[in-house]
Short mmCIF file of the N, C-alpha and C atoms (twelve columns), coordinates in Angstrom:
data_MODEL
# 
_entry.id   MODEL 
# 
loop_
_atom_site.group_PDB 
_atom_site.id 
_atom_site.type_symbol 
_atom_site.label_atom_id 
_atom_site.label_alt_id 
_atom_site.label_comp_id 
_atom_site.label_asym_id 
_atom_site.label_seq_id 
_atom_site.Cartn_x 
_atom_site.Cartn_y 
_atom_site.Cartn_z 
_atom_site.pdbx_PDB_model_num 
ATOM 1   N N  . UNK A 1  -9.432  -8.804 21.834  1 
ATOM 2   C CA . UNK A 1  -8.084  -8.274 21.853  1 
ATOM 3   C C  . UNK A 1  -8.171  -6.766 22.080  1 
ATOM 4   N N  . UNK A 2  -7.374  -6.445 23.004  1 
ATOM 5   C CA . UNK A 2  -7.217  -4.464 22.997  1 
ATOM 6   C C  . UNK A 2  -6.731  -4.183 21.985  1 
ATOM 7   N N  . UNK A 3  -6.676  -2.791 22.153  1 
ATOM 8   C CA . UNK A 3  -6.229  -1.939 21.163  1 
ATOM 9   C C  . UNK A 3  -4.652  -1.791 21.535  1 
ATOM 10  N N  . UNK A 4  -4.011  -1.988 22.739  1 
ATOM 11  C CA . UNK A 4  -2.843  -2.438 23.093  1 
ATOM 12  C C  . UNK A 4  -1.973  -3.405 22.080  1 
ATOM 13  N N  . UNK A 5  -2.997  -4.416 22.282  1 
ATOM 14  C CA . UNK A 5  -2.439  -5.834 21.411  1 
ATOM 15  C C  . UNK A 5  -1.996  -6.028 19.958  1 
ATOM 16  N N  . UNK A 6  -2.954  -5.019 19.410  1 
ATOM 17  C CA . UNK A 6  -3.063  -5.200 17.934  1 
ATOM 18  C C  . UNK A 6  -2.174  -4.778 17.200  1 
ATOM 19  N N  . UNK A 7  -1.820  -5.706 16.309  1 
ATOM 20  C CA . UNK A 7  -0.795  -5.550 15.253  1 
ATOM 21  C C  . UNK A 7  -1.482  -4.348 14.405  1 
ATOM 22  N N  . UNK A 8  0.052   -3.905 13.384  1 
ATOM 23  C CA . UNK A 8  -0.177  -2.699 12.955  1 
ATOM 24  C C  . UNK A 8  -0.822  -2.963 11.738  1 
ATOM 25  N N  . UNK A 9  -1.294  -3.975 11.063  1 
ATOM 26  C CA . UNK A 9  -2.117  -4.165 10.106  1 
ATOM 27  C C  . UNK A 9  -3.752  -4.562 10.501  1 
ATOM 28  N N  . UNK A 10 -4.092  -4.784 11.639  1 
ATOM 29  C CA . UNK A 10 -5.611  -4.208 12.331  1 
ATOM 30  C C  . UNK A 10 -5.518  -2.804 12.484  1 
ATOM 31  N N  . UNK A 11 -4.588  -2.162 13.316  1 
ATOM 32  C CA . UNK A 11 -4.743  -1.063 13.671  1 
ATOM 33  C C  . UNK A 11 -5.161  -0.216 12.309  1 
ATOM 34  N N  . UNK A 12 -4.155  -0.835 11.199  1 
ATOM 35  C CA . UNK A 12 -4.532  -0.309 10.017  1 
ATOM 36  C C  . UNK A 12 -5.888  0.020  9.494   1 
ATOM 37  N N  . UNK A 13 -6.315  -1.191 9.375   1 
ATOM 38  C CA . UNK A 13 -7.583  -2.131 9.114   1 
ATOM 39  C C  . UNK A 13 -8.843  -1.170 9.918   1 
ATOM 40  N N  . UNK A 14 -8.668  -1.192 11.396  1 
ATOM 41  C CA . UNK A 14 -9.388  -0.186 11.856  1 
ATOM 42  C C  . UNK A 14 -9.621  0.806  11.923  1 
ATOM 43  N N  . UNK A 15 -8.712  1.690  11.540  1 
ATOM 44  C CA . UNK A 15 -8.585  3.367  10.920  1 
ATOM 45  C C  . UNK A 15 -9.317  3.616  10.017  1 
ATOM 46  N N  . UNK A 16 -9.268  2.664  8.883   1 
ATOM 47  C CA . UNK A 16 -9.787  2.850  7.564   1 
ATOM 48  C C  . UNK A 16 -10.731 2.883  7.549   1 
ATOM 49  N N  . UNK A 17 -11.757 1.777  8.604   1 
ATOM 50  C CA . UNK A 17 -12.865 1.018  8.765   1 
ATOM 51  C C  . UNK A 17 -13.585 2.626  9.403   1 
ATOM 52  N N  . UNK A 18 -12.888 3.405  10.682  1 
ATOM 53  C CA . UNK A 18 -13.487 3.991  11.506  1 
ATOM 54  C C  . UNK A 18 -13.561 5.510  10.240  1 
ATOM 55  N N  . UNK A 19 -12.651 5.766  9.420   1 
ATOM 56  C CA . UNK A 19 -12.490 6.601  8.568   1 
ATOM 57  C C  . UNK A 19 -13.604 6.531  7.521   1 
ATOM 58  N N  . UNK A 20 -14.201 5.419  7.358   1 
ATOM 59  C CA . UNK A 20 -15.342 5.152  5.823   1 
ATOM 60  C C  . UNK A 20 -16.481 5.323  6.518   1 
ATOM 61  N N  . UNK A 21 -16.556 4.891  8.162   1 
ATOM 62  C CA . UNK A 21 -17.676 4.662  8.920   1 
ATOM 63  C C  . UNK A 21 -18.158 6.612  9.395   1 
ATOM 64  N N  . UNK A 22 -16.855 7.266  9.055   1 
ATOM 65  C CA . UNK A 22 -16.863 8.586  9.674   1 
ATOM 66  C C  . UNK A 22 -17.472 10.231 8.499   1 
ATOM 67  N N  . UNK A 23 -16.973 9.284  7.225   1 
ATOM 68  C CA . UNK A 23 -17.426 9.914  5.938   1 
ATOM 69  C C  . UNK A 23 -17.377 9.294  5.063   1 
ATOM 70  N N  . UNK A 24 -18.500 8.695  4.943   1 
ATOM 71  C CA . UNK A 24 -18.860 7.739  3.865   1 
ATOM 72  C C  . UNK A 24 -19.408 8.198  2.666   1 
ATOM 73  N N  . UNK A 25 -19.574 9.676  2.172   1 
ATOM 74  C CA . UNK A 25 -19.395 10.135 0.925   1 
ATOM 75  C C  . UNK A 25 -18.507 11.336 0.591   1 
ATOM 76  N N  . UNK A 26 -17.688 11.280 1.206   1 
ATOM 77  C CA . UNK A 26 -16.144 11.521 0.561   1 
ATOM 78  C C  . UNK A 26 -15.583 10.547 0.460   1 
ATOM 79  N N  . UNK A 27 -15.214 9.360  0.505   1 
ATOM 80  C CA . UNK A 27 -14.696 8.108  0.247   1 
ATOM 81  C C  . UNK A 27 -15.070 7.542  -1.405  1 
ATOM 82  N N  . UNK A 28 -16.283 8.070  -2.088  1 
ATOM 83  C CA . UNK A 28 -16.650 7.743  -3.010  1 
ATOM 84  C C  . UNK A 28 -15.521 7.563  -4.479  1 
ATOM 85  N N  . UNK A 29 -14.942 8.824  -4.860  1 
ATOM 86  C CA . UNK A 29 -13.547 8.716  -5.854  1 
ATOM 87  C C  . UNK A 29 -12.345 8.124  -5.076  1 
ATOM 88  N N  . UNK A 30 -12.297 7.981  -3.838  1 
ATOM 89  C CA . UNK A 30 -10.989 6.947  -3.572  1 
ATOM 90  C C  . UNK A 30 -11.404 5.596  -4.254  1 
ATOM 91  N N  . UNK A 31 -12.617 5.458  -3.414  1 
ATOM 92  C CA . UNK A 31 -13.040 3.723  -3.923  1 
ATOM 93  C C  . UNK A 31 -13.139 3.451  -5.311  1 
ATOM 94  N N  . UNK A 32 -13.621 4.915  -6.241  1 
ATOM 95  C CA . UNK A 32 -13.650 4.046  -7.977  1 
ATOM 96  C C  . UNK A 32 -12.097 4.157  -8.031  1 
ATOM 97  N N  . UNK A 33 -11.327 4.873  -7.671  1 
ATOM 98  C CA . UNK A 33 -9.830  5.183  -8.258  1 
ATOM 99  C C  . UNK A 33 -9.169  3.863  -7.994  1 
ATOM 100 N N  . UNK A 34 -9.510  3.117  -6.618  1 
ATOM 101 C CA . UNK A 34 -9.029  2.051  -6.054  1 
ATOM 102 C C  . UNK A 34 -9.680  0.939  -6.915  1 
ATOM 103 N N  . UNK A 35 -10.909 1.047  -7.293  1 
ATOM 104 C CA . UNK A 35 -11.312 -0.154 -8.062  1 
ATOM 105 C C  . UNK A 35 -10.455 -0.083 -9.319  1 
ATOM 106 N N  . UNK A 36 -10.313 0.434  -10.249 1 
ATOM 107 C CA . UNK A 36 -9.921  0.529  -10.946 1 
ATOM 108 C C  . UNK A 36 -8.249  0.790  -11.345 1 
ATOM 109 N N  . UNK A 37 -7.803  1.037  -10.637 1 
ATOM 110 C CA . UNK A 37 -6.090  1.064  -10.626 1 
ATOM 111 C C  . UNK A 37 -5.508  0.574  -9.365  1 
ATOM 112 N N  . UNK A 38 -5.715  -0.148 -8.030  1 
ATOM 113 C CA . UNK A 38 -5.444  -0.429 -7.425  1 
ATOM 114 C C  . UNK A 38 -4.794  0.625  -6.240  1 
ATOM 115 N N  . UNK A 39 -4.260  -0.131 -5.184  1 
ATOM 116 C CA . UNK A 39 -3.337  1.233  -5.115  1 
ATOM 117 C C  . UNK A 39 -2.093  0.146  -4.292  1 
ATOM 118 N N  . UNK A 40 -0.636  1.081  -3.939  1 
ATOM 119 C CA . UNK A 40 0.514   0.633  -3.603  1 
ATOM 120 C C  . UNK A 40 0.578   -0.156 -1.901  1 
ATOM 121 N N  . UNK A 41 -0.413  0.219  -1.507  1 
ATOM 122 C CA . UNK A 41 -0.837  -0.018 -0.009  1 
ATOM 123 C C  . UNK A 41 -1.466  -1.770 -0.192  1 
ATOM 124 N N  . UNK A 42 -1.841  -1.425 -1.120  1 
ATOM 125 C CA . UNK A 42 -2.935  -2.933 -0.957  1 
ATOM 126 C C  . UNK A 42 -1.320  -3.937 -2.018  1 
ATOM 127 N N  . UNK A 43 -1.190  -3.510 -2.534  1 
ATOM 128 C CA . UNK A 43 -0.207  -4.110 -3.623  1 
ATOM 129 C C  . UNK A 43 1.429   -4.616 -2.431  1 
ATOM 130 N N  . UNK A 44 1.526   -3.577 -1.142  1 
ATOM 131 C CA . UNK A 44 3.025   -3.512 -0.584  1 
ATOM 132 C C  . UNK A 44 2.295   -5.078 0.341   1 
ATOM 133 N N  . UNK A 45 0.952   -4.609 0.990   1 
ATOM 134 C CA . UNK A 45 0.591   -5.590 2.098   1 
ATOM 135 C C  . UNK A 45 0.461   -7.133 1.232   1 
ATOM 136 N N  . UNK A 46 -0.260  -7.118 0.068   1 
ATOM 137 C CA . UNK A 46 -0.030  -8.671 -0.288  1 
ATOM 138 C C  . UNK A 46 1.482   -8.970 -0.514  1 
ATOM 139 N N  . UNK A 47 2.361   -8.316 -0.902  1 
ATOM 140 C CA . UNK A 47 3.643   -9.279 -1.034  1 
ATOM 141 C C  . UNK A 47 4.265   -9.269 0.516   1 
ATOM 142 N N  . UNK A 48 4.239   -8.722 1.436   1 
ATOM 143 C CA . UNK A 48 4.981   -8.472 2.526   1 
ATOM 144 C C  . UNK A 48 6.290   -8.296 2.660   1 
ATOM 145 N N  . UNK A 49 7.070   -7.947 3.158   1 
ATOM 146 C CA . UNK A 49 8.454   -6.995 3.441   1 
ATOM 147 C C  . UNK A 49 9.255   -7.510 2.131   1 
ATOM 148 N N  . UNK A 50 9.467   -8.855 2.156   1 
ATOM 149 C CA . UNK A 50 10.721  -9.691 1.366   1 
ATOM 150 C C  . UNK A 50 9.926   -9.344 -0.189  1 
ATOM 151 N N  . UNK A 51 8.810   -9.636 -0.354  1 
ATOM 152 C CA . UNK A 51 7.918   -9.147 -1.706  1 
ATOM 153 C C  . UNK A 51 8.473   -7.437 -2.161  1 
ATOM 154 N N  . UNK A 52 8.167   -6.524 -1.300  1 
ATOM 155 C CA . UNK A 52 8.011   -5.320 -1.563  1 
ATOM 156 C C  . UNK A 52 9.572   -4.877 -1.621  1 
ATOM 157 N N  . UNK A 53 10.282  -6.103 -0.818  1 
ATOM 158 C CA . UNK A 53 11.843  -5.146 -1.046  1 
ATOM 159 C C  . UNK A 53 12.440  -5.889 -2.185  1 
ATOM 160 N N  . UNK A 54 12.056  -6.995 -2.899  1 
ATOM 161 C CA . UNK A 54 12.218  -7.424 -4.147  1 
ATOM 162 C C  . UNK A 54 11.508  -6.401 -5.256  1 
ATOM 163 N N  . UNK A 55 10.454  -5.885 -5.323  1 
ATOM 164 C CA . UNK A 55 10.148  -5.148 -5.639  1 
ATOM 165 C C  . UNK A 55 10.784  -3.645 -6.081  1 
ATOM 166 N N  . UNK A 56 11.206  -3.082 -5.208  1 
ATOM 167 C CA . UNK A 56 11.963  -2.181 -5.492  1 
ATOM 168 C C  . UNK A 56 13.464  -2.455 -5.820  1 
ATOM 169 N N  . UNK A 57 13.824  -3.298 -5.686  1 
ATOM 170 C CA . UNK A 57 15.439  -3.735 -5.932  1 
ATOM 171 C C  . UNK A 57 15.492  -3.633 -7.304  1 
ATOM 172 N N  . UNK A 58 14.133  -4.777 -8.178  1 
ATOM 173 C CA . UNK A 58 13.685  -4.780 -9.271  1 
ATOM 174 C C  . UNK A 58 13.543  -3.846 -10.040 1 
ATOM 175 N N  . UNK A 59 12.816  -2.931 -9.439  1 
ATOM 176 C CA . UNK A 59 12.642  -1.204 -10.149 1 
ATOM 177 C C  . UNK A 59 13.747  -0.485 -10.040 1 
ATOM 178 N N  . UNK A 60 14.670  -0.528 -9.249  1 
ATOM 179 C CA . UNK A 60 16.092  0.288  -9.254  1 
ATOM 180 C C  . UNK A 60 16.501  -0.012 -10.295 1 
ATOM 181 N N  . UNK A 61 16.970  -1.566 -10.088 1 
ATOM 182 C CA . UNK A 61 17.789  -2.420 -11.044 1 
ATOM 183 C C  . UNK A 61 17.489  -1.835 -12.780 1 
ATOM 184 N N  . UNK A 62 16.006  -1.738 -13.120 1 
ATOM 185 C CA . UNK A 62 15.610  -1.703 -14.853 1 
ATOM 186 C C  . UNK A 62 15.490  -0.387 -14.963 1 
ATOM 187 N N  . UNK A 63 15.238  0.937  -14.138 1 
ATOM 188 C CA . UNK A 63 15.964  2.212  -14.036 1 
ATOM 189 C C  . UNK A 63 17.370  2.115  -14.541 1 
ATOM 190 N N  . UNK A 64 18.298  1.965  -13.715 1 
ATOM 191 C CA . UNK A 64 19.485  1.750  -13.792 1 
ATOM 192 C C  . UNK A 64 19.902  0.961  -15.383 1 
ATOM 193 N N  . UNK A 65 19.132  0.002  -16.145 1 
ATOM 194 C CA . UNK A 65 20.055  -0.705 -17.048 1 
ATOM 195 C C  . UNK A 65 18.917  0.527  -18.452 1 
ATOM 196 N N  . UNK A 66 18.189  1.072  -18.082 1 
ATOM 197 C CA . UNK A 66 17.328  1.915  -19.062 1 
ATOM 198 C C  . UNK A 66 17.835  3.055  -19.153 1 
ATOM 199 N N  . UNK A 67 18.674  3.775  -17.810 1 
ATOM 200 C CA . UNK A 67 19.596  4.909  -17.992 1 
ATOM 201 C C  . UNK A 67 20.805  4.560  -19.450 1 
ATOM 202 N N  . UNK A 68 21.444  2.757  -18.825 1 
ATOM 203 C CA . UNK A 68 22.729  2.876  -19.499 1 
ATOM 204 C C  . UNK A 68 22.448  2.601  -20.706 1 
ATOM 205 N N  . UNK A 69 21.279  2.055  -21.067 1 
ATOM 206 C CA . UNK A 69 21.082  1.854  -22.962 1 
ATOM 207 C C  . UNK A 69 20.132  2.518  -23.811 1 
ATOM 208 N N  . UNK A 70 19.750  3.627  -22.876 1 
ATOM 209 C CA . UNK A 70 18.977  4.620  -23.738 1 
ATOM 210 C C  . UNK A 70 19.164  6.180  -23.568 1 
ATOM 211 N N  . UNK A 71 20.182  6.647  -22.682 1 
ATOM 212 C CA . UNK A 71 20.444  7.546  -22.698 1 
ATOM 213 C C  . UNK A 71 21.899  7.664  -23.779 1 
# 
């Protein structure tokens, strides 16, 4: 497949890949930070659009009812 073709989650995929392949010890505290707390990138791509916009609807929503019963 070209680089034409590719969806934006290879293209992704390949940045990262060409980015670790480009400095592979500055990458070192991303990767423990990532082992260990995850991060929002890896968390948005497993639920996909309908996941991630439930997601935030969710977080508005308990913002919003935590303003009205604790302020």
């Amino acid at each position: 497949m070209s680089r034409n073709q590719e969806s934006p989650e290879e293209r992704q995929e390949r940045m990262r890949q060409e980015e670790l392949r480009n400095n592979p010890g500055g990458n070192i505290s991303d990767s423990l930070n990532r082992a260990s707390h995850g991060s929002a990138a890896d968390l948005a791509n497993g639920f996909g659009w309908k996941g991630t916009g439930i997601l935030i609807i969710v977080l508005v929503v308990a913002f919003f009812v935590y303003a009205l019963f604790f302020n």
